Tab-separated table of N, CA and C in Angstrom:
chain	number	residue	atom	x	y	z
A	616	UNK	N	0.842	-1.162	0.000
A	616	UNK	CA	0.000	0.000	0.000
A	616	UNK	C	0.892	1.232	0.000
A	617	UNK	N	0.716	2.372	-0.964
A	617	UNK	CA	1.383	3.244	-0.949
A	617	UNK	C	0.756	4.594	-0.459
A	618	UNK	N	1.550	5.673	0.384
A	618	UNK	CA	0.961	6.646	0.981
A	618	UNK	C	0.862	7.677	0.097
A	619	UNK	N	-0.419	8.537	0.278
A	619	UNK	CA	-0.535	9.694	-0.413
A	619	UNK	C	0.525	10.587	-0.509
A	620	UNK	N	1.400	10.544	0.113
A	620	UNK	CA	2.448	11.479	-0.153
A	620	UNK	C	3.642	10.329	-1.191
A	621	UNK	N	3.699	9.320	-1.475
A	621	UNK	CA	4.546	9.130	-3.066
A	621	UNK	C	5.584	9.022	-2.671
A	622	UNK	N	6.536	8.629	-3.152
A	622	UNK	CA	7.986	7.906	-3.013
A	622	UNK	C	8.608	8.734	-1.599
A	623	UNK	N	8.472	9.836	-1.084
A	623	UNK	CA	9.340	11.204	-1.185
A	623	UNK	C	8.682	10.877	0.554
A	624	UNK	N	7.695	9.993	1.144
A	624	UNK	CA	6.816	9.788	2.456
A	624	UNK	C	8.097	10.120	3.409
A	625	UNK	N	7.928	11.065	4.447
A	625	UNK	CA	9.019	10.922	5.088
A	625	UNK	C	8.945	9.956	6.270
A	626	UNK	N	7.753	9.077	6.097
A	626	UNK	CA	7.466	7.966	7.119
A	626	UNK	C	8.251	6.870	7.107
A	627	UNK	N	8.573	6.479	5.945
A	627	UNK	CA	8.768	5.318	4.896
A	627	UNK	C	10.198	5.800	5.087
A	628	UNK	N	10.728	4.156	5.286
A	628	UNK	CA	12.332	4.267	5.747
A	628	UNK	C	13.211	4.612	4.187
A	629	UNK	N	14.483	4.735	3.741
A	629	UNK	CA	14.875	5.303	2.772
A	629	UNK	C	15.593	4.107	2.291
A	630	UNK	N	15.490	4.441	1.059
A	630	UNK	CA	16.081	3.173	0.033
A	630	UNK	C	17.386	2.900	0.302
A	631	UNK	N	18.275	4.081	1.097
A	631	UNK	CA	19.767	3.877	0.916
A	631	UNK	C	20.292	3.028	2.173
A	632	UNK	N	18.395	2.678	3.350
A	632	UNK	CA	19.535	1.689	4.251
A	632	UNK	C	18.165	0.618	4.408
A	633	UNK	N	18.141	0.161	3.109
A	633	UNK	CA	17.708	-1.214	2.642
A	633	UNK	C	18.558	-1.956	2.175
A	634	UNK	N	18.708	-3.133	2.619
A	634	UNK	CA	19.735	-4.023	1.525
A	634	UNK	C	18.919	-4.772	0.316
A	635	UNK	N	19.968	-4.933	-0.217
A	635	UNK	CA	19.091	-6.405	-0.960
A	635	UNK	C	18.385	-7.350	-0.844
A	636	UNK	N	18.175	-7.830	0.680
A	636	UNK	CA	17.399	-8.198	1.213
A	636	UNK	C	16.406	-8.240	2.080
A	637	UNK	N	16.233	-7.034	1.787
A	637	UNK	CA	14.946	-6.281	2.143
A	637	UNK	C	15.037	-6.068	3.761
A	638	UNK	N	15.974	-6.050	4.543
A	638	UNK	CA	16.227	-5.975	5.758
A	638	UNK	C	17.061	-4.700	5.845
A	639	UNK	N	16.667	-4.035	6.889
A	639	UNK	CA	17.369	-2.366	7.061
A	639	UNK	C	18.890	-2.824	7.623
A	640	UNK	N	19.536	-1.772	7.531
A	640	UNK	CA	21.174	-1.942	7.841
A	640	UNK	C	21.080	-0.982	8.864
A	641	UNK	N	21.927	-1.121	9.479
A	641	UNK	CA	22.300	-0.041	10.728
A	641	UNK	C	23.465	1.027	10.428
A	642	UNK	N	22.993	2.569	10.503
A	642	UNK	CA	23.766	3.336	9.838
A	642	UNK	C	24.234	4.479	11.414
A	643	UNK	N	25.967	3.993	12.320
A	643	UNK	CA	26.039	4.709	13.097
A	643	UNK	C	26.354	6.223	12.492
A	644	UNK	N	25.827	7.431	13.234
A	644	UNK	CA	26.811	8.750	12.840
A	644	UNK	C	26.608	9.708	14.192
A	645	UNK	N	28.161	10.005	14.350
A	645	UNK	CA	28.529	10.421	15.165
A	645	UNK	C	28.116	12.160	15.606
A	646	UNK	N	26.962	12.456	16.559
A	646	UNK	CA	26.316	13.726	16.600
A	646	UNK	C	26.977	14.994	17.071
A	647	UNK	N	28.311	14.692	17.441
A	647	UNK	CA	29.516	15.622	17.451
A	647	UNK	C	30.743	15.419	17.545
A	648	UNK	N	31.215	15.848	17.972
A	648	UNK	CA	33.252	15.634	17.454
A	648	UNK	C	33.667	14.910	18.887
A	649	UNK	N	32.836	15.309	19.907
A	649	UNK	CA	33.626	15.385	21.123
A	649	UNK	C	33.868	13.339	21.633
A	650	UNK	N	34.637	13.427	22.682
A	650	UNK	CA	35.484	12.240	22.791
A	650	UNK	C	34.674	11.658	24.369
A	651	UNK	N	34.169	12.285	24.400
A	651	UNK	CA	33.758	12.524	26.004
A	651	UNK	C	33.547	11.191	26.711
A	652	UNK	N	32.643	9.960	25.770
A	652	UNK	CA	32.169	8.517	25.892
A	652	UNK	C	33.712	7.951	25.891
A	653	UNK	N	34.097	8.455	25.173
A	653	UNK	CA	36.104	7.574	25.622
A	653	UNK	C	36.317	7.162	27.194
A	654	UNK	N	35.690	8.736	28.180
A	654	UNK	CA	36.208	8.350	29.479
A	654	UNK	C	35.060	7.164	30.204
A	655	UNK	N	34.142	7.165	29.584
A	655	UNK	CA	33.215	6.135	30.632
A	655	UNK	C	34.558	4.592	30.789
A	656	UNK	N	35.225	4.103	30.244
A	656	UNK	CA	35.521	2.891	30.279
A	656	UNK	C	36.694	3.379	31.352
A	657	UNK	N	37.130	4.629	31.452
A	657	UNK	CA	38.871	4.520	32.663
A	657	UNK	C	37.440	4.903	33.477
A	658	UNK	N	36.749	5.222	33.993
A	658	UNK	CA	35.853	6.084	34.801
A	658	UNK	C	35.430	4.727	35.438
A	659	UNK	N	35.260	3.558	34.450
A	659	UNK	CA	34.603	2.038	35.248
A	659	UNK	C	35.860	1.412	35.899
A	660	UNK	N	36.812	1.784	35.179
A	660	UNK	CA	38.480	1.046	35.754
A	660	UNK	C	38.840	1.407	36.969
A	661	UNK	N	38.110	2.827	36.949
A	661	UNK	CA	38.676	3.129	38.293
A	661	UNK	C	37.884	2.818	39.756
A	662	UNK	N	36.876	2.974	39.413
A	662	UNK	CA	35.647	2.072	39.900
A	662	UNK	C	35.648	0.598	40.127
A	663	UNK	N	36.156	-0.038	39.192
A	663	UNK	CA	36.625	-1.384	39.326
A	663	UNK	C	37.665	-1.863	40.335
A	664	UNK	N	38.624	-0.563	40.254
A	664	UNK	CA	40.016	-0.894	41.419
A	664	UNK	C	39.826	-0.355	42.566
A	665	UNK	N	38.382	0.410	43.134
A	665	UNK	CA	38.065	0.932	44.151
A	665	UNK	C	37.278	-0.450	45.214
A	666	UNK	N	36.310	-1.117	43.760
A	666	UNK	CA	35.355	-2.144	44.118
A	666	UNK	C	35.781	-3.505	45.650
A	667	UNK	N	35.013	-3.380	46.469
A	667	UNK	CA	35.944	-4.077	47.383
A	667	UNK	C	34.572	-5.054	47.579
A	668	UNK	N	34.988	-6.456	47.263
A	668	UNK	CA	34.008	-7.765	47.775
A	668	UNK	C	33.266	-7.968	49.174
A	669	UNK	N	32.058	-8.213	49.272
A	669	UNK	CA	31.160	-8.371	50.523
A	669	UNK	C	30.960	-9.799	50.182
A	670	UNK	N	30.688	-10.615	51.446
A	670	UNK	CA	30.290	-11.731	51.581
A	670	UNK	C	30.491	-12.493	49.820
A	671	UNK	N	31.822	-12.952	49.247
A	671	UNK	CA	31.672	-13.093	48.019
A	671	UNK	C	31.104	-12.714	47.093
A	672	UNK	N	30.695	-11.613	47.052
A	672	UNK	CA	29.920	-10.812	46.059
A	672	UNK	C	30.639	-9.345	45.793
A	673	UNK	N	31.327	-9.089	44.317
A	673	UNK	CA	31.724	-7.842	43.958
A	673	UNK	C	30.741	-7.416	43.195
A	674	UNK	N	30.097	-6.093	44.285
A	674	UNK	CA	28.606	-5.365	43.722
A	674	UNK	C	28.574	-4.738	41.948
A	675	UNK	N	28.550	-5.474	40.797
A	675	UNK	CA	28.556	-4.371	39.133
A	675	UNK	C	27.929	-3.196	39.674
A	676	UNK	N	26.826	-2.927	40.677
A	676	UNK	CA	26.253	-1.833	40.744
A	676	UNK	C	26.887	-0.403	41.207
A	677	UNK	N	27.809	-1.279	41.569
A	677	UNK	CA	29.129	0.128	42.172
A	677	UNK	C	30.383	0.337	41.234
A	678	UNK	N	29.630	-0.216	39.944
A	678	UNK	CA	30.961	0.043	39.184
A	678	UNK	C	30.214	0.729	37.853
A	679	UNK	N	30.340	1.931	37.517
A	679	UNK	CA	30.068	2.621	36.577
A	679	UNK	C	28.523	2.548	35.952
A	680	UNK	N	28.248	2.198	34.741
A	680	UNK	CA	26.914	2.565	34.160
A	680	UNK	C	25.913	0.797	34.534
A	681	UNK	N	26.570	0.109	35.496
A	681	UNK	CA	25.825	-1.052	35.874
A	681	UNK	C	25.053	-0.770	36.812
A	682	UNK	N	24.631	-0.139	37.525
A	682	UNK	CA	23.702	-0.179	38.876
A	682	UNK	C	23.116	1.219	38.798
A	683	UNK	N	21.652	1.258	39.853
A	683	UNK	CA	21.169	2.121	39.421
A	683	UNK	C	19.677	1.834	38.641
A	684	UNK	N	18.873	1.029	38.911
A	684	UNK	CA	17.868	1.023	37.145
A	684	UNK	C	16.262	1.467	37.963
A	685	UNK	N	15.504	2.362	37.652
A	685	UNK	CA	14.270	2.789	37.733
A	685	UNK	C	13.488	2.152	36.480
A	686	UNK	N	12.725	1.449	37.079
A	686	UNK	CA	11.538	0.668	36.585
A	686	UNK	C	10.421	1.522	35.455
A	687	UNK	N	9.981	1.546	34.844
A	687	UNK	CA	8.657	1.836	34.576
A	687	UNK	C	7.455	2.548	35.167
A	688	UNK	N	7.716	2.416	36.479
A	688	UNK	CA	6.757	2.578	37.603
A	688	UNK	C	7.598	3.738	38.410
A	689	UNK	N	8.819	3.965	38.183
A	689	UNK	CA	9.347	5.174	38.693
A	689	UNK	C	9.867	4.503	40.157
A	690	UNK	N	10.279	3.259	40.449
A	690	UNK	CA	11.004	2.736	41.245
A	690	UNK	C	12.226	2.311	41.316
A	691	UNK	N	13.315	2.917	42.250
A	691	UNK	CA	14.645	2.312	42.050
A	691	UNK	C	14.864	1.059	42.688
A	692	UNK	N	16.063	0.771	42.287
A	692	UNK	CA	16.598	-0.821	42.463
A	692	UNK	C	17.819	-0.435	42.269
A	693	UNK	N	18.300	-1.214	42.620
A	693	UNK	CA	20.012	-0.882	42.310
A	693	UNK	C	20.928	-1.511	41.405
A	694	UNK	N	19.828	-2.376	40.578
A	694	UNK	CA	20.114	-3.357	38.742
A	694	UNK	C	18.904	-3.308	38.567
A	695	UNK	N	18.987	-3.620	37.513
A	695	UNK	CA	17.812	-4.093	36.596
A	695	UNK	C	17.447	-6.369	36.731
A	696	UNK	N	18.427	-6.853	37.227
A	696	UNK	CA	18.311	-7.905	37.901
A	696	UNK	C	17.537	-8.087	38.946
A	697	UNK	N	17.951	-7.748	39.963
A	697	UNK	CA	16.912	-7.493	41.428
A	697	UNK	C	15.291	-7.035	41.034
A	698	UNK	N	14.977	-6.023	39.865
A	698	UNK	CA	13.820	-5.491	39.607
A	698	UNK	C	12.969	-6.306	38.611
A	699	UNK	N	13.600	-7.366	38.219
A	699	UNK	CA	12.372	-8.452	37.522
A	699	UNK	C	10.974	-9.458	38.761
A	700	UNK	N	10.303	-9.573	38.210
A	700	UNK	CA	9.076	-9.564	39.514
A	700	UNK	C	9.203	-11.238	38.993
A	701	UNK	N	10.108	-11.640	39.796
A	701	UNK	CA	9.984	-13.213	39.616
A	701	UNK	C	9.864	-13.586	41.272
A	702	UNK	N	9.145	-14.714	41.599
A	702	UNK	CA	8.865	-15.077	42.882
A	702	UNK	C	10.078	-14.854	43.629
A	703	UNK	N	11.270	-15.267	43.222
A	703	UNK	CA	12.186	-14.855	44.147
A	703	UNK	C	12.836	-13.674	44.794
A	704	UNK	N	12.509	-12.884	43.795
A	704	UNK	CA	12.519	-11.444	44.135
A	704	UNK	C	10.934	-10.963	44.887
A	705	UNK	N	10.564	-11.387	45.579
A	705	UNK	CA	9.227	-10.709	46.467
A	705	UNK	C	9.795	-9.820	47.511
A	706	UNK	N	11.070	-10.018	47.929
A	706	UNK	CA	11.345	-9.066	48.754
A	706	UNK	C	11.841	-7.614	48.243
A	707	UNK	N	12.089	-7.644	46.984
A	707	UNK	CA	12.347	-6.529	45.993
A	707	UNK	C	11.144	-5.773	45.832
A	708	UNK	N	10.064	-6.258	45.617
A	708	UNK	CA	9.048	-5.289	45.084
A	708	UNK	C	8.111	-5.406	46.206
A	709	UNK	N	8.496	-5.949	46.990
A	709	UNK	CA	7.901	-5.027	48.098
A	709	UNK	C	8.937	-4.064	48.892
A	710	UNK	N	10.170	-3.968	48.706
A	710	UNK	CA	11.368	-2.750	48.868
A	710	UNK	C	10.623	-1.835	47.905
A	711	UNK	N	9.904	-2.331	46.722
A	711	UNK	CA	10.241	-1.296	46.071
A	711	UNK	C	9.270	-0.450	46.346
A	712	UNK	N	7.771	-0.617	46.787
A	712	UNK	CA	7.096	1.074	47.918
A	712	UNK	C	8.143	1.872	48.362
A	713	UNK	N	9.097	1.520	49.257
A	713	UNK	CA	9.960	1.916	50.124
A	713	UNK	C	11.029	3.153	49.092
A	714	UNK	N	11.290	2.740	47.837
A	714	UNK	CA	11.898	3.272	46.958
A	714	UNK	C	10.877	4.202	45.717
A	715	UNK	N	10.049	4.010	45.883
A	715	UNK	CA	9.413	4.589	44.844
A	715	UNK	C	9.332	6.205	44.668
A	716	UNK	N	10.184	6.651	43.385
A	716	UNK	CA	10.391	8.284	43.325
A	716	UNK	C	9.361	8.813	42.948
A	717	UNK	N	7.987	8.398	42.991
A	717	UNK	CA	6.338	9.193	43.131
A	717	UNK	C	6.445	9.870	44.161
A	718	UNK	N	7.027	8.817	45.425
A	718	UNK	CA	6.474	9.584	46.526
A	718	UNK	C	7.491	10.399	47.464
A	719	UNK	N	8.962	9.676	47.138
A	719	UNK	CA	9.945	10.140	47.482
A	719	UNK	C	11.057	10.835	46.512
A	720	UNK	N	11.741	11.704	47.055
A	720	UNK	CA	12.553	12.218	46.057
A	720	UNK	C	14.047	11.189	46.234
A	721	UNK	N	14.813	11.339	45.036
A	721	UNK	CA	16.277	10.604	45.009
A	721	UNK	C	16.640	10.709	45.476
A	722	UNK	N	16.835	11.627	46.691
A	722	UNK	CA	17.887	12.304	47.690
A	722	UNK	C	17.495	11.119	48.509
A	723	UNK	N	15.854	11.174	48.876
A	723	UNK	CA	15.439	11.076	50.269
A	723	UNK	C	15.649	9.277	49.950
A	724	UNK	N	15.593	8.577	48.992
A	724	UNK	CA	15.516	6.935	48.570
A	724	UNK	C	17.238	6.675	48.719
A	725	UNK	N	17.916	7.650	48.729
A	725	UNK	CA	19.813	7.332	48.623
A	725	UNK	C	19.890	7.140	50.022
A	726	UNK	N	18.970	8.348	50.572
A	726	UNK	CA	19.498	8.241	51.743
A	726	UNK	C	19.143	7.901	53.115
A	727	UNK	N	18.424	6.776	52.139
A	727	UNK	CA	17.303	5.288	53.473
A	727	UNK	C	18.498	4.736	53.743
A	728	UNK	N	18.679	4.046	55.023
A	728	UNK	CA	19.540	3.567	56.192
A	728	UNK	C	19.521	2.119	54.681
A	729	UNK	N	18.560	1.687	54.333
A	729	UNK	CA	18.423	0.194	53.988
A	729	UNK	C	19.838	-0.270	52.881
A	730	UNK	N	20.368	1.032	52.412
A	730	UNK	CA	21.617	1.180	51.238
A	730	UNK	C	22.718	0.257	52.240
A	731	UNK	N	22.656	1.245	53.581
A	731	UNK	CA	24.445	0.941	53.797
A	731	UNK	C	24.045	-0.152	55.057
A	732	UNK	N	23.018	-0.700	54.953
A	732	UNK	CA	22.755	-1.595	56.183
A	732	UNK	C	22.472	-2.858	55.724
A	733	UNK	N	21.193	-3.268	55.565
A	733	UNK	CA	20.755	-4.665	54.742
A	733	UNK	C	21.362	-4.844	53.654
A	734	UNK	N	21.359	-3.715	53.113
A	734	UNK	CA	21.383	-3.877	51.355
A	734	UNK	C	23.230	-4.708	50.990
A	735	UNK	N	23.966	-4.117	52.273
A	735	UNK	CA	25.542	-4.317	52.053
A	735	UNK	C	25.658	-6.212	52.368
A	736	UNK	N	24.632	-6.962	52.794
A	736	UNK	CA	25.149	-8.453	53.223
A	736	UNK	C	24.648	-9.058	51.424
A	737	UNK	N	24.333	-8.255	50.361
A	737	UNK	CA	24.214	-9.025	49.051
A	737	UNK	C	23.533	-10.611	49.339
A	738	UNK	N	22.865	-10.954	49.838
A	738	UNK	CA	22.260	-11.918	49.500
A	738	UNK	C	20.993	-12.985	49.003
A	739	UNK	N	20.749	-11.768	47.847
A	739	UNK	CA	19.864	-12.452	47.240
A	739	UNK	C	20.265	-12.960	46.483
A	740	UNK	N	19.313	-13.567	45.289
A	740	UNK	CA	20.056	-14.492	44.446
A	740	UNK	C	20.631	-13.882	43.087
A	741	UNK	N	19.966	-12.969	42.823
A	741	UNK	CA	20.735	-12.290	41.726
A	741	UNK	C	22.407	-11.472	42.198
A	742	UNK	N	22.307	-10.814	43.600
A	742	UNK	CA	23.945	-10.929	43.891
A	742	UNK	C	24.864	-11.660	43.745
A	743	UNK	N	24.299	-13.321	44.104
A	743	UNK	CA	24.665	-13.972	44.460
A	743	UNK	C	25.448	-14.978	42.892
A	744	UNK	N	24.958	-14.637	42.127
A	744	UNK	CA	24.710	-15.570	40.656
A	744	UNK	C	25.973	-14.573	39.835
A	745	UNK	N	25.084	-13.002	39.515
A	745	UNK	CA	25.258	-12.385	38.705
A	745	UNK	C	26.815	-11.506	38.799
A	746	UNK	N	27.091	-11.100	40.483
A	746	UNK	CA	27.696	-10.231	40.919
A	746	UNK	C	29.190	-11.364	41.725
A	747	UNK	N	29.122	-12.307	41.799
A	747	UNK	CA	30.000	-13.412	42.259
A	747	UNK	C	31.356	-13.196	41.986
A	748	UNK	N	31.921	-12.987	42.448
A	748	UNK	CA	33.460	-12.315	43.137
A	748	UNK	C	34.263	-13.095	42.185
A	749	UNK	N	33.994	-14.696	42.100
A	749	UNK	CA	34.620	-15.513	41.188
A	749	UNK	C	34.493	-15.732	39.741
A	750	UNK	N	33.525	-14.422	39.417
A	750	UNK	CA	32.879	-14.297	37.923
A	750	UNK	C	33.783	-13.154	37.197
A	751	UNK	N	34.013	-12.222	38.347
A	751	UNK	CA	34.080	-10.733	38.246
A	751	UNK	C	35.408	-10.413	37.960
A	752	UNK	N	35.745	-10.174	36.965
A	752	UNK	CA	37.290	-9.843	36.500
A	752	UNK	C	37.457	-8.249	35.738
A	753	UNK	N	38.257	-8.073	35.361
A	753	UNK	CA	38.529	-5.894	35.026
A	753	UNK	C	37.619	-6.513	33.196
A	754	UNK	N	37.983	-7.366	32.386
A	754	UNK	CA	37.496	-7.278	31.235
A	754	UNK	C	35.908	-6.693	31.292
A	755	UNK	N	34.732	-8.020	32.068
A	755	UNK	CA	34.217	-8.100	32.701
A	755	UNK	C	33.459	-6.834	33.521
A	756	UNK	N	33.777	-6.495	34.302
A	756	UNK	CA	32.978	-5.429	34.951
A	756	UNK	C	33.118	-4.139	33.971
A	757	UNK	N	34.387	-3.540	33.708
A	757	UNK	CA	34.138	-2.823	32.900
A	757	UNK	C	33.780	-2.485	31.449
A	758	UNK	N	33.232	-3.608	30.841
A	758	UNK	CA	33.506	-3.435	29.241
A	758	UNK	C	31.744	-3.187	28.809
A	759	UNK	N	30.582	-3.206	29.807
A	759	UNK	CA	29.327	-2.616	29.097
A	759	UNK	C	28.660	-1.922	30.599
């Protein structure tokens, strides 16, 4: 079906990143000169050599763009692991009232006792799996 506006649709993806097989190509371009994304990877290194292990568990969430993830619902978590609503995580989403930036501001959710108290013995199971001291090497923590 073709749109009233004719070859020229600015809806309609462009012929030059179609292939031959009728599947789009991925075309990166760079939206300014600057270098700035260079430092995220020494910025995780250094983060990485700061990172100090709890109960066998070296936290990704304390190492650069890994930790940290607000839900959908405007609730933090401190991964995006912990915040999947699988039975084992029930103690997560019911933390997560406790965290929710509707009702609280970021300041006031950083600076619940539950960060540097409960939260530091890591033992749920996604710490426990994902974040594992014996997993966790510099390639590794820092490379996404």
């Amino acid at each position: 079906m073709y749109s009233s506006y004719g070859i020229n649709d600015p809806l309609q993806p462009s012929v030059k990143f179609v292939s031959s097989s009728h599947r789009f190509e991925r075309e990166v371009t760079s939206l300014s000169d600057t270098s700035a994304w260079q430092e995220i990877p020494l910025t995780n290194l250094k983060l990485f050599n700061q990172a100090k292990s709890h109960n066998g568990v070296t936290p990704l969430c304390e190492i650069g763009n890994k930790g940290l993830y607000i839900d959908a619902r405007g609730r933090l978590f401190p991964c995006c692991w912990v915040a999947n609503r699988y039975n084992h995580n029930s103690e997560w989403q019911q933390l997560a009232a406790q965290f929710d930036l509707n009702h609280r501001t970021l300041t006031q959710v950083l600076a619940d006792d539950f960060w540097s108290n409960e939260f530091r013995k890591f033992h749920w199971q996604e710490c426990q799996t994902k974040c594992r001291s014996a997993l966790i090497d510099e390639k590794y923590a820092t490379s996404w």
